[in-house]
PDB file of C-alpha atoms and ligand atoms in Angstrom:
ATOM      1  CA  MET K 198     -56.299  -1.174  -1.163  1.00 70.00           C
ATOM      2  CA  ASN K 199     -58.098  -2.826  -3.725  1.00 86.00           C
ATOM      3  CA  THR K 200     -56.430  -2.902  -7.324  1.00 95.00           C
ATOM      4  CA  LEU K 201     -57.854  -0.867 -10.051  1.00 97.00           C
ATOM      5  CA  LEU K 202     -57.161  -1.372 -13.707  1.00 98.00           C
ATOM      6  CA  ARG K 203     -56.261   2.054 -15.195  1.00 98.00           C
ATOM      7  CA  ILE K 204     -57.850   2.791 -18.553  1.00 98.00           C
ATOM      8  CA  ALA K 205     -56.440   5.730 -20.656  1.00 98.00           C
ATOM      9  CA  ILE K 206     -59.184   7.016 -23.319  1.00 97.00           C
ATOM     10  CA  GLN K 207     -59.113   9.908 -25.652  1.00 97.00           C
ATOM     11  CA  LYS K 208     -60.369  13.104 -23.775  1.00 95.00           C
ATOM     12  CA  SER K 209     -61.941  14.665 -26.685  1.00 93.00           C
ATOM     13  CA  GLY K 210     -62.192  13.712 -30.317  1.00 96.00           C
ATOM     14  CA  ARG K 211     -63.306  10.890 -32.342  1.00 96.00           C
ATOM     15  CA  LEU K 212     -62.453   7.952 -30.134  1.00 97.00           C
ATOM     16  CA  GLN K 213     -63.935   9.547 -27.015  1.00 95.00           C
ATOM     17  CA  GLU K 214     -67.662   8.990 -27.496  1.00 94.00           C
ATOM     18  CA  GLY K 215     -67.049   5.374 -28.872  1.00 96.00           C
ATOM     19  CA  SER K 216     -64.694   4.500 -26.076  1.00 96.00           C
ATOM     20  CA  LEU K 217     -67.045   5.575 -23.266  1.00 94.00           C
ATOM     21  CA  GLU K 218     -69.874   3.894 -24.737  1.00 95.00           C
ATOM     22  CA  LEU K 219     -68.136   0.742 -25.056  1.00 96.00           C
ATOM     23  CA  LEU K 220     -67.197   0.706 -21.509  1.00 96.00           C
ATOM     24  CA  LYS K 221     -70.985   1.733 -20.617  1.00 95.00           C
ATOM     25  CA  GLU K 222     -72.229  -1.369 -22.544  1.00 95.00           C
ATOM     26  CA  SER K 223     -69.764  -3.772 -20.886  1.00 96.00           C
ATOM     27  CA  GLY K 224     -71.725  -2.902 -17.794  1.00 96.00           C
ATOM     28  CA  LEU K 225     -69.499  -0.030 -16.213  1.00 96.00           C
ATOM     29  CA  SER K 226     -71.291   2.725 -14.668  1.00 95.00           C
ATOM     30  CA  PHE K 227     -69.768   6.279 -14.276  1.00 91.00           C
ATOM     31  CA  SER K 228     -70.945   9.185 -12.096  1.00 83.00           C
ATOM     32  CA  ASN K 229     -69.944  11.938 -14.877  1.00 69.00           C
ATOM     33  CA  GLY K 230     -67.336  11.091 -17.401  1.00 54.00           C
ATOM     34  CA  LYS K 231     -66.695  14.244 -19.389  1.00 61.00           C
ATOM     35  CA  ASP K 232     -65.197  16.986 -17.708  1.00 69.00           C
ATOM     36  CA  GLN K 233     -63.024  15.321 -15.403  1.00 80.00           C
ATOM     37  CA  LEU K 234     -59.500  14.122 -15.735  1.00 91.00           C
ATOM     38  CA  LYS K 235     -60.200  10.873 -14.357  1.00 93.00           C
ATOM     39  CA  THR K 236     -63.213   8.795 -12.926  1.00 94.00           C
ATOM     40  CA  GLN K 237     -63.779   5.682 -11.264  1.00 94.00           C
ATOM     41  CA  ALA K 238     -66.529   2.878 -12.064  1.00 95.00           C
ATOM     42  CA  ARG K 239     -68.740   2.738  -9.388  1.00 94.00           C
ATOM     43  CA  ASN K 240     -69.391  -0.897 -10.150  1.00 95.00           C
ATOM     44  CA  PHE K 241     -66.111  -2.444 -11.645  1.00 97.00           C
ATOM     45  CA  PRO K 242     -62.456  -2.147 -10.613  1.00 97.00           C
ATOM     46  CA  VAL K 243     -61.577   0.566 -13.296  1.00 97.00           C
ATOM     47  CA  GLU K 244     -60.292   3.774 -13.308  1.00 96.00           C
ATOM     48  CA  VAL K 245     -60.639   6.016 -16.491  1.00 96.00           C
ATOM     49  CA  LEU K 246     -58.016   8.706 -17.341  1.00 96.00           C
ATOM     50  CA  PHE K 247     -58.750  11.209 -19.978  1.00 96.00           C
ATOM     51  CA  LEU K 248     -55.849  11.880 -22.222  1.00 96.00           C
ATOM     52  CA  ARG K 249     -54.603  13.101 -25.580  1.00 96.00           C
ATOM     53  CA  ASP K 250     -54.590  10.146 -27.883  1.00 96.00           C
ATOM     54  CA  ASP K 251     -50.995  10.928 -28.988  1.00 96.00           C
ATOM     55  CA  ASP K 252     -49.756  10.487 -25.250  1.00 97.00           C
ATOM     56  CA  ILE K 253     -51.629   7.187 -24.462  1.00 98.00           C
ATOM     57  CA  PRO K 254     -48.922   4.611 -25.538  1.00 98.00           C
ATOM     58  CA  GLN K 255     -46.348   6.376 -23.878  1.00 98.00           C
ATOM     59  CA  TYR K 256     -48.440   6.351 -20.561  1.00 97.00           C
ATOM     60  CA  VAL K 257     -49.287   2.742 -21.070  1.00 98.00           C
ATOM     61  CA  GLU K 258     -45.740   1.904 -21.487  1.00 97.00           C
ATOM     62  CA  ASP K 259     -44.680   3.900 -18.462  1.00 97.00           C
ATOM     63  CA  LYS K 260     -47.573   2.313 -16.349  1.00 97.00           C
ATOM     64  CA  VAL K 261     -49.159   5.591 -15.647  1.00 97.00           C
ATOM     65  CA  ALA K 262     -52.113   3.794 -17.207  1.00 98.00           C
ATOM     66  CA  ASP K 263     -52.322   0.056 -17.544  1.00 98.00           C
ATOM     67  CA  VAL K 264     -54.580  -0.131 -20.704  1.00 98.00           C
ATOM     68  CA  GLY K 265     -55.312   2.319 -23.334  1.00 98.00           C
ATOM     69  CA  LEU K 266     -57.883   2.867 -26.146  1.00 98.00           C
ATOM     70  CA  VAL K 267     -56.233   4.285 -29.199  1.00 98.00           C
ATOM     71  CA  GLY K 268     -56.451   4.170 -33.070  1.00 98.00           C
ATOM     72  CA  GLU K 269     -54.118   1.508 -34.406  1.00 98.00           C
ATOM     73  CA  ASN K 270     -52.553   4.300 -36.533  1.00 98.00           C
ATOM     74  CA  VAL K 271     -51.281   6.008 -33.292  1.00 98.00           C
ATOM     75  CA  PHE K 272     -49.965   2.528 -31.689  1.00 98.00           C
ATOM     76  CA  ALA K 273     -48.300   1.893 -35.042  1.00 97.00           C
ATOM     77  CA  GLU K 274     -46.508   5.489 -34.891  1.00 97.00           C
ATOM     78  CA  LYS K 275     -45.595   5.461 -31.525  1.00 96.00           C
ATOM     79  CA  LYS K 276     -43.667   2.048 -31.425  1.00 88.00           C
ATOM     80  CA  LYS K 277     -44.138   1.187 -27.958  1.00 90.00           C
ATOM     81  CA  LYS K 278     -43.821  -2.247 -26.194  1.00 93.00           C
ATOM     82  CA  ASN K 279     -47.426  -2.453 -25.785  1.00 97.00           C
ATOM     83  CA  GLN K 280     -49.575  -5.202 -27.092  1.00 97.00           C
ATOM     84  CA  ILE K 281     -52.692  -4.863 -28.896  1.00 98.00           C
ATOM     85  CA  VAL K 282     -55.285  -7.040 -26.927  1.00 98.00           C
ATOM     86  CA  LYS K 283     -58.646  -6.222 -28.609  1.00 98.00           C
ATOM     87  CA  ARG K 284     -59.636  -4.715 -32.114  1.00 97.00           C
ATOM     88  CA  LEU K 285     -62.600  -2.762 -31.746  1.00 96.00           C
ATOM     89  CA  ASP K 286     -64.443  -2.386 -35.036  1.00 93.00           C
ATOM     90  CA  PHE K 287     -65.055   1.457 -34.770  1.00 95.00           C
ATOM     91  CA  ALA K 288     -63.137   4.361 -35.918  1.00 97.00           C
ATOM     92  CA  LYS K 289     -62.209   2.652 -39.072  1.00 96.00           C
ATOM     93  CA  CYS K 290     -59.938   4.549 -41.534  1.00 96.00           C
ATOM     94  CA  ARG K 291     -56.805   4.303 -43.335  1.00 97.00           C
ATOM     95  CA  LEU K 292     -53.562   6.286 -43.527  1.00 98.00           C
ATOM     96  CA  SER K 293     -53.134   7.032 -47.122  1.00 98.00           C
ATOM     97  CA  ILE K 294     -50.492   8.984 -49.397  1.00 98.00           C
ATOM     98  CA  ALA K 295     -52.317  11.583 -51.393  1.00 98.00           C
ATOM     99  CA  ILE K 296     -50.740  13.893 -54.114  1.00 97.00           C
ATOM    100  CA  PRO K 297     -52.352  17.182 -55.915  1.00 97.00           C
ATOM    101  CA  ARG K 298     -55.239  15.986 -58.332  1.00 96.00           C
ATOM    102  CA  SER K 299     -53.614  17.824 -61.274  1.00 95.00           C
ATOM    103  CA  GLU K 300     -50.554  15.685 -61.354  1.00 94.00           C
ATOM    104  CA  THR K 301     -50.465  12.138 -62.954  1.00 95.00           C
ATOM    105  CA  TYR K 302     -49.325   9.402 -60.612  1.00 95.00           C
ATOM    106  CA  GLY K 303     -46.694   7.203 -61.984  1.00 93.00           C
ATOM    107  CA  GLY K 304     -46.747   4.552 -59.272  1.00 95.00           C
ATOM    108  CA  ILE K 305     -44.916   4.521 -56.032  1.00 95.00           C
ATOM    109  CA  ALA K 306     -41.504   4.846 -57.663  1.00 94.00           C
ATOM    110  CA  SER K 307     -42.454   8.440 -58.496  1.00 94.00           C
ATOM    111  CA  LEU K 308     -42.449   9.422 -54.621  1.00 96.00           C
ATOM    112  CA  HIS K 309     -38.699   9.099 -55.143  1.00 95.00           C
ATOM    113  CA  GLY K 310     -37.324  12.307 -54.046  1.00 96.00           C
ATOM    114  CA  LYS K 311     -40.395  14.009 -53.086  1.00 96.00           C
ATOM    115  CA  ASN K 312     -41.372  15.594 -49.820  1.00 97.00           C
ATOM    116  CA  ILE K 313     -44.106  14.039 -47.816  1.00 98.00           C
ATOM    117  CA  ALA K 314     -45.915  15.975 -45.041  1.00 97.00           C
ATOM    118  CA  THR K 315     -47.164  13.989 -42.448  1.00 98.00           C
ATOM    119  CA  SER K 316     -48.149  13.420 -38.686  1.00 97.00           C
ATOM    120  CA  TYR K 317     -46.970   9.828 -38.806  1.00 98.00           C
ATOM    121  CA  PRO K 318     -43.392  10.268 -39.778  1.00 98.00           C
ATOM    122  CA  ASN K 319     -42.360   6.658 -38.293  1.00 98.00           C
ATOM    123  CA  ILE K 320     -45.067   5.112 -40.264  1.00 98.00           C
ATOM    124  CA  VAL K 321     -44.122   6.659 -43.455  1.00 98.00           C
ATOM    125  CA  LYS K 322     -40.355   5.952 -42.904  1.00 97.00           C
ATOM    126  CA  ASP K 323     -41.133   2.277 -42.851  1.00 97.00           C
ATOM    127  CA  PHE K 324     -43.493   2.282 -45.763  1.00 97.00           C
ATOM    128  CA  LEU K 325     -40.654   3.959 -47.890  1.00 97.00           C
ATOM    129  CA  GLN K 326     -38.213   1.677 -46.671  1.00 97.00           C
ATOM    130  CA  LYS K 327     -40.147  -1.338 -47.428  1.00 96.00           C
ATOM    131  CA  HIS K 328     -40.749  -0.006 -51.056  1.00 96.00           C
ATOM    132  CA  ASN K 329     -36.915   1.223 -51.354  1.00 96.00           C
ATOM    133  CA  ILE K 330     -37.885   4.777 -51.785  1.00 96.00           C
ATOM    134  CA  THR K 331     -35.934   7.683 -50.728  1.00 96.00           C
ATOM    135  CA  ALA K 332     -38.090  10.830 -49.965  1.00 96.00           C
ATOM    136  CA  GLY K 333     -38.226  13.904 -47.674  1.00 96.00           C
ATOM    137  CA  ILE K 334     -40.505  13.607 -44.527  1.00 97.00           C
ATOM    138  CA  HIS K 335     -41.983  16.856 -43.216  1.00 96.00           C
ATOM    139  CA  GLU K 336     -43.531  16.215 -39.750  1.00 97.00           C
ATOM    140  CA  ILE K 337     -46.509  18.494 -39.130  1.00 96.00           C
ATOM    141  CA  SER K 338     -48.852  17.951 -36.405  1.00 93.00           C
ATOM    142  CA  GLY K 339     -52.159  18.921 -38.076  1.00 90.00           C
ATOM    143  CA  SER K 340     -54.040  20.536 -41.118  1.00 92.00           C
ATOM    144  CA  VAL K 341     -51.634  18.084 -43.097  1.00 95.00           C
ATOM    145  CA  GLU K 342     -53.734  18.279 -46.239  1.00 94.00           C
ATOM    146  CA  ILE K 343     -52.937  21.985 -46.949  1.00 94.00           C
ATOM    147  CA  ALA K 344     -49.338  21.127 -47.072  1.00 94.00           C
ATOM    148  CA  PRO K 345     -48.983  20.697 -50.745  1.00 93.00           C
ATOM    149  CA  GLY K 346     -51.365  23.679 -51.807  1.00 91.00           C
ATOM    150  CA  ILE K 347     -49.014  26.182 -49.698  1.00 92.00           C
ATOM    151  CA  GLY K 348     -45.834  24.793 -51.225  1.00 91.00           C
ATOM    152  CA  LEU K 349     -44.930  22.879 -48.141  1.00 93.00           C
ATOM    153  CA  ALA K 350     -44.837  19.325 -49.524  1.00 96.00           C
ATOM    154  CA  ASP K 351     -45.425  17.626 -52.760  1.00 96.00           C
ATOM    155  CA  ALA K 352     -47.599  15.095 -51.102  1.00 97.00           C
ATOM    156  CA  ILE K 353     -48.968  14.053 -47.804  1.00 97.00           C
ATOM    157  CA  CYS K 354     -49.720  10.848 -45.683  1.00 98.00           C
ATOM    158  CA  ASP K 355     -52.648  11.377 -43.562  1.00 97.00           C
ATOM    159  CA  ILE K 356     -55.731   9.766 -42.355  1.00 96.00           C
ATOM    160  CA  VAL K 357     -58.778   9.312 -44.811  1.00 95.00           C
ATOM    161  CA  SER K 358     -62.220   7.838 -44.451  1.00 91.00           C
ATOM    162  CA  THR K 359     -64.313   9.089 -47.163  1.00 91.00           C
ATOM    163  CA  GLY K 360     -62.160  11.260 -48.796  1.00 88.00           C
ATOM    164  CA  SER K 361     -63.776  14.211 -48.748  1.00 92.00           C
ATOM    165  CA  THR K 362     -61.182  16.034 -47.256  1.00 91.00           C
ATOM    166  CA  LEU K 363     -58.795  15.318 -49.708  1.00 93.00           C
ATOM    167  CA  LEU K 364     -61.040  16.293 -52.473  1.00 92.00           C
ATOM    168  CA  GLY K 365     -61.819  19.506 -50.931  1.00 93.00           C
ATOM    169  CA  ASN K 366     -58.190  20.293 -50.568  1.00 94.00           C
ATOM    170  CA  GLY K 367     -57.457  19.355 -54.418  1.00 95.00           C
ATOM    171  CA  LEU K 368     -55.709  16.058 -53.554  1.00 96.00           C
ATOM    172  CA  LYS K 369     -56.215  12.212 -54.489  1.00 96.00           C
ATOM    173  CA  GLU K 370     -55.360   9.208 -52.871  1.00 97.00           C
ATOM    174  CA  VAL K 371     -52.760   7.060 -54.629  1.00 97.00           C
ATOM    175  CA  GLU K 372     -51.354   4.598 -52.015  1.00 97.00           C
ATOM    176  CA  THR K 373     -52.908   2.761 -48.893  1.00 97.00           C
ATOM    177  CA  VAL K 374     -50.101   2.773 -46.289  1.00 98.00           C
ATOM    178  CA  MET K 375     -52.047   0.921 -43.278  1.00 98.00           C
ATOM    179  CA  GLN K 376     -55.577   0.347 -42.385  1.00 98.00           C
ATOM    180  CA  SER K 377     -56.761   1.368 -38.924  1.00 98.00           C
ATOM    181  CA  GLU K 378     -59.216   0.823 -36.228  1.00 98.00           C
ATOM    182  CA  ALA K 379     -59.802   1.641 -32.678  1.00 98.00           C
ATOM    183  CA  VAL K 380     -57.806  -1.028 -30.434  1.00 98.00           C
ATOM    184  CA  ILE K 381     -57.135  -1.700 -26.914  1.00 98.00           C
ATOM    185  CA  ILE K 382     -53.467  -1.734 -26.149  1.00 98.00           C
ATOM    186  CA  ALA K 383     -52.156  -2.840 -22.705  1.00 98.00           C
ATOM    187  CA  ASN K 384     -48.711  -2.906 -21.057  1.00 97.00           C
ATOM    188  CA  PRO K 385     -47.456  -6.537 -21.233  1.00 96.00           C
ATOM    189  CA  GLU K 386     -46.394  -6.697 -17.581  1.00 96.00           C
ATOM    190  CA  LEU K 387     -49.639  -5.852 -15.752  1.00 95.00           C
ATOM    191  CA  GLY K 388     -49.145  -8.591 -13.068  1.00 95.00           C
ATOM    192  CA  PRO K 389     -51.842 -11.198 -12.111  1.00 97.00           C
ATOM    193  CA  GLU K 390     -54.580  -8.921 -10.465  1.00 97.00           C
ATOM    194  CA  LYS K 391     -54.708  -6.440 -13.080  1.00 98.00           C
ATOM    195  CA  GLN K 392     -54.689  -9.189 -15.712  1.00 98.00           C
ATOM    196  CA  LYS K 393     -57.399 -10.840 -14.121  1.00 97.00           C
ATOM    197  CA  ILE K 394     -59.657  -7.356 -14.207  1.00 98.00           C
ATOM    198  CA  LEU K 395     -58.484  -7.072 -17.952  1.00 98.00           C
ATOM    199  CA  ASP K 396     -59.533 -10.392 -18.878  1.00 98.00           C
ATOM    200  CA  LYS K 397     -63.031  -9.837 -17.275  1.00 98.00           C
ATOM    201  CA  LEU K 398     -63.361  -6.659 -19.007  1.00 98.00           C
ATOM    202  CA  LEU K 399     -62.024  -8.132 -22.614  1.00 98.00           C
ATOM    203  CA  PHE K 400     -64.678 -11.091 -22.025  1.00 97.00           C
ATOM    204  CA  ARG K 401     -67.578  -8.341 -21.671  1.00 97.00           C
ATOM    205  CA  ILE K 402     -66.242  -6.240 -24.598  1.00 97.00           C
ATOM    206  CA  GLU K 403     -66.167  -9.458 -26.727  1.00 96.00           C
ATOM    207  CA  ALA K 404     -69.720 -10.297 -25.945  1.00 96.00           C
ATOM    208  CA  VAL K 405     -70.791  -6.479 -26.818  1.00 95.00           C
ATOM    209  CA  LYS K 406     -68.710  -6.693 -30.158  1.00 93.00           C
ATOM    210  CA  LYS K 407     -70.265 -10.015 -30.938  1.00 92.00           C
ATOM    211  CA  ALA K 408     -73.948  -8.828 -30.137  1.00 94.00           C
ATOM    212  CA  LYS K 409     -73.132  -5.910 -32.831  1.00 91.00           C
ATOM    213  CA  ASN K 410     -72.044  -7.796 -35.392  1.00 91.00           C
ATOM    214  CA  ASN K 411     -75.021 -10.429 -35.190  1.00 93.00           C
ATOM    215  CA  LYS K 412     -78.902 -10.149 -35.304  1.00 94.00           C
ATOM    216  CA  TYR K 413     -81.515 -12.728 -33.895  1.00 95.00           C
ATOM    217  CA  ILE K 414     -83.592 -13.747 -36.601  1.00 94.00           C
ATOM    218  CA  LEU K 415     -87.179 -15.470 -36.514  1.00 95.00           C
ATOM    219  CA  MET K 416     -89.276 -16.754 -39.246  1.00 96.00           C
ATOM    220  CA  ASN K 417     -91.905 -19.286 -40.249  1.00 96.00           C
ATOM    221  CA  CYS K 418     -91.049 -21.941 -42.665  1.00 96.00           C
ATOM    222  CA  PRO K 419     -92.410 -25.188 -44.255  1.00 96.00           C
ATOM    223  CA  ASN K 420     -91.150 -28.274 -42.251  1.00 96.00           C
ATOM    224  CA  GLU K 421     -89.599 -29.584 -45.581  1.00 95.00           C
ATOM    225  CA  SER K 422     -87.237 -26.702 -45.816  1.00 95.00           C
ATOM    226  CA  ILE K 423     -85.750 -26.473 -42.170  1.00 94.00           C
ATOM    227  CA  GLU K 424     -82.781 -28.727 -43.326  1.00 93.00           C
ATOM    228  CA  LYS K 425     -81.861 -26.376 -45.957  1.00 93.00           C
ATOM    229  CA  ILE K 426     -82.638 -23.383 -43.857  1.00 93.00           C
ATOM    230  CA  THR K 427     -80.221 -24.800 -41.142  1.00 92.00           C
ATOM    231  CA  THR K 428     -77.475 -24.917 -43.699  1.00 91.00           C
ATOM    232  CA  VAL K 429     -78.039 -20.940 -44.709  1.00 90.00           C
ATOM    233  CA  ILE K 430     -78.344 -19.915 -40.670  1.00 90.00           C
ATOM    234  CA  PRO K 431     -76.758 -22.456 -38.625  1.00 86.00           C
ATOM    235  CA  GLY K 432     -76.947 -20.112 -35.502  1.00 81.00           C
ATOM    236  CA  MET K 433     -74.598 -20.558 -32.563  1.00 80.00           C
ATOM    237  CA  LYS K 434     -75.071 -24.364 -32.152  1.00 82.00           C
ATOM    238  CA  SER K 435     -78.267 -24.936 -34.352  1.00 85.00           C
ATOM    239  CA  PRO K 436     -81.386 -23.213 -34.679  1.00 90.00           C
ATOM    240  CA  THR K 437     -84.344 -23.306 -32.273  1.00 94.00           C
ATOM    241  CA  ILE K 438     -87.440 -24.834 -33.887  1.00 94.00           C
ATOM    242  CA  ILE K 439     -90.852 -24.622 -32.454  1.00 95.00           C
ATOM    243  CA  PRO K 440     -94.016 -26.145 -34.183  1.00 95.00           C
ATOM    244  CA  LEU K 441     -96.413 -23.993 -35.281  1.00 94.00           C
ATOM    245  CA  GLY K 442    -100.175 -24.634 -35.241  1.00 92.00           C
ATOM    246  CA  ARG K 443    -100.304 -24.511 -38.871  1.00 91.00           C
ATOM    247  CA  PRO K 444     -99.816 -27.949 -39.865  1.00 93.00           C
ATOM    248  CA  GLY K 445     -96.509 -28.982 -41.705  1.00 95.00           C
ATOM    249  CA  TRP K 446     -94.919 -25.285 -40.586  1.00 96.00           C
ATOM    250  CA  SER K 447     -92.468 -24.225 -37.669  1.00 96.00           C
ATOM    251  CA  SER K 448     -91.158 -21.237 -36.178  1.00 96.00           C
ATOM    252  CA  LEU K 449     -87.369 -21.062 -36.517  1.00 96.00           C
ATOM    253  CA  HIS K 450     -85.158 -19.000 -34.423  1.00 95.00           C
ATOM    254  CA  SER K 451     -81.425 -18.456 -35.057  1.00 94.00           C
ATOM    255  CA  VAL K 452     -78.572 -15.793 -35.194  1.00 93.00           C
ATOM    256  CA  VAL K 453     -77.261 -14.318 -38.297  1.00 92.00           C
ATOM    257  CA  ASP K 454     -74.091 -12.298 -39.079  1.00 91.00           C
ATOM    258  CA  GLU K 455     -74.859  -8.536 -39.755  1.00 87.00           C
ATOM    259  CA  ASN K 456     -72.166  -8.635 -42.828  1.00 86.00           C
ATOM    260  CA  ASP K 457     -73.813 -11.189 -44.984  1.00 85.00           C
ATOM    261  CA  PHE K 458     -77.323 -10.586 -43.527  1.00 87.00           C
ATOM    262  CA  TRP K 459     -79.323  -9.413 -46.927  1.00 91.00           C
ATOM    263  CA  GLU K 460     -77.530 -12.294 -48.896  1.00 91.00           C
ATOM    264  CA  LYS K 461     -78.973 -14.445 -46.105  1.00 91.00           C
ATOM    265  CA  ILE K 462     -82.440 -13.088 -46.099  1.00 92.00           C
ATOM    266  CA  ASP K 463     -82.954 -13.559 -49.929  1.00 93.00           C
ATOM    267  CA  LEU K 464     -81.976 -17.332 -49.520  1.00 93.00           C
ATOM    268  CA  LEU K 465     -84.144 -17.691 -46.696  1.00 94.00           C
ATOM    269  CA  ARG K 466     -87.185 -16.321 -48.824  1.00 94.00           C
ATOM    270  CA  GLU K 467     -86.227 -18.545 -51.582  1.00 94.00           C
ATOM    271  CA  CYS K 468     -86.580 -21.530 -49.096  1.00 94.00           C
ATOM    272  CA  GLY K 469     -90.085 -20.325 -48.435  1.00 94.00           C
ATOM    273  CA  ALA K 470     -89.542 -18.519 -45.092  1.00 95.00           C
ATOM    274  CA  GLU K 471     -92.352 -16.104 -44.117  1.00 95.00           C
ATOM    275  CA  GLY K 472     -92.867 -13.400 -41.622  1.00 95.00           C
ATOM    276  CA  ILE K 473     -89.238 -12.959 -40.898  1.00 95.00           C
ATOM    277  CA  LEU K 474     -88.290 -10.876 -37.870  1.00 95.00           C
ATOM    278  CA  VAL K 475     -84.835  -9.425 -37.225  1.00 94.00           C
ATOM    279  CA  ILE K 476     -84.047  -8.378 -33.622  1.00 95.00           C
ATOM    280  CA  PRO K 477     -80.858  -6.848 -32.378  1.00 95.00           C
ATOM    281  CA  ILE K 478     -79.009  -8.461 -29.894  1.00 95.00           C
ATOM    282  CA  GLU K 479     -77.545  -6.765 -26.642  1.00 93.00           C
ATOM    283  CA  LYS K 480     -75.078  -9.001 -25.587  1.00 93.00           C
ATOM    284  CA  MET K 481     -73.800 -12.357 -27.044  1.00 92.00           C
ATOM    285  CA  ILE K 482     -71.853 -15.023 -25.213  1.00 91.00           C
ATOM    286  CA  VAL K 483     -70.820 -17.982 -26.920  1.00 81.00           C
TER     287      VAL K 483
HETATM  288  P1  ATP I 680     -56.063  14.392 -29.675  1.00 69.32           P
HETATM  289  O1  ATP I 680     -56.682  15.696 -29.559  1.00 69.32           O
HETATM  290  O2  ATP I 680     -56.659  13.626 -28.832  1.00 69.32           O
HETATM  291  O3  ATP I 680     -54.652  14.520 -30.143  1.00 69.32           O
HETATM  292  P2  ATP I 680     -56.361  14.120 -32.509  1.00 69.32           P
HETATM  293  O4  ATP I 680     -57.070  15.128 -33.479  1.00 69.32           O
HETATM  294  O5  ATP I 680     -55.054  13.314 -32.785  1.00 69.32           O
HETATM  295  O6  ATP I 680     -56.964  13.903 -31.016  1.00 69.32           O
HETATM  296  P3  ATP I 680     -58.694  12.586 -33.625  1.00 69.32           P
HETATM  297  O7  ATP I 680     -59.010  13.320 -34.864  1.00 69.32           O
HETATM  298  O8  ATP I 680     -59.984  12.851 -32.581  1.00 69.32           O
HETATM  299  O9  ATP I 680     -57.412  12.629 -33.162  1.00 69.32           O
HETATM  300  O10 ATP I 680     -58.900  11.083 -34.287  1.00 69.32           O
HETATM  301  C1  ATP I 680     -58.512  10.293 -33.228  1.00 69.32           C
HETATM  302  C2  ATP I 680     -58.347   8.690 -33.908  1.00 69.32           C
HETATM  303  O11 ATP I 680     -59.729   8.430 -34.730  1.00 69.32           O
HETATM  304  C3  ATP I 680     -57.151   8.786 -35.248  1.00 69.32           C
HETATM  305  O12 ATP I 680     -56.063   8.463 -34.572  1.00 69.32           O
HETATM  306  C4  ATP I 680     -58.001   7.701 -36.091  1.00 69.32           C
HETATM  307  O13 ATP I 680     -57.463   6.151 -35.542  1.00 69.32           O
HETATM  308  C5  ATP I 680     -59.243   7.909 -35.842  1.00 69.32           C
HETATM  309  N1  ATP I 680     -59.997   8.657 -36.974  1.00 69.32           N
HETATM  310  C6  ATP I 680     -59.408   9.775 -37.298  1.00 69.32           C
HETATM  311  N2  ATP I 680     -60.234  10.333 -38.322  1.00 69.32           N
HETATM  312  C7  ATP I 680     -60.966   9.389 -38.772  1.00 69.32           C
HETATM  313  C8  ATP I 680     -62.270   9.339 -39.753  1.00 69.32           C
HETATM  314  N3  ATP I 680     -62.480  10.099 -40.445  1.00 69.32           N
HETATM  315  N4  ATP I 680     -63.277   8.293 -39.589  1.00 69.32           N
HETATM  316  C9  ATP I 680     -62.728   7.190 -38.814  1.00 69.32           C
HETATM  317  N5  ATP I 680     -61.821   7.195 -37.745  1.00 69.32           N
HETATM  318  C10 ATP I 680     -61.056   8.181 -37.744  1.00 69.32           C
HETATM  319 MG1   MG I 681     -53.657  13.234 -31.661  1.00 69.32          MG
END
């Protein structure tokens, strides 16, 4: 029987769509993912299991799945022997401590003796210990943000992205406990065949991730500024330079990082670049 790498992803929720999209962009094709408990890729030795995200670290440790796609927060909370093998740049959020807006915050020491409601008791315990704080931890599985309002706790520790949920519940964020993003975790003892499939998949995922973080850029520029422009956008090795019919001008092609994109555009215009075109990249292999 041919070896399949079993990948656990969230059945429904914030990670589900991004996880499936990532696998599809990595070239894996599935018949109809959503309503099944598992599905096999048509063109790659992978089987996908759809599970609750909280259960994924345990399943990966028990080798029911080989690999899992979870939020780093869930990985950190469950404390299993799995390893993070790739960070995925989506589902970015943070775990924070929040208190009622009406209270003044007297620094981390003011959490001493308080009751904190959370779905992440292990992470909160480690955080408090690190700061030498003794506080009660009240574990609840959902709707954590209403706990102070109903007298269940003095503070909460929960996922925050924009902060609007906190605001809506009369809370304010006072400490960041950890930053999180979607990650791929793997059982550390996969064996050579599964490891080979995983390496192949990770290579593709890296190409997709790089492509998302970069743009292909083309522009016309005067020949005397080519050297300067090359220092601004060095590209993967060096830019491609093609002479134009217009004397003294060239077309220059390169790759630019999404994060400092606007800053680079300003610099390029200062160098005399014209007709700048920016194009998304689908895959990028360096
Ligand atoms: P399940 O039913 O599978 O247990 P859940 O309700 O625990 O799902 P979701 O709310 O779908 O989980 O969140 C899954 C993960 O997505 C979280 O563990 C976190 O890493 C990330 N996440 C949650 N909320 C946000 C947010 N507002 N912005 C970005 N990422 C988020
Ligand atoms: Mg969950």
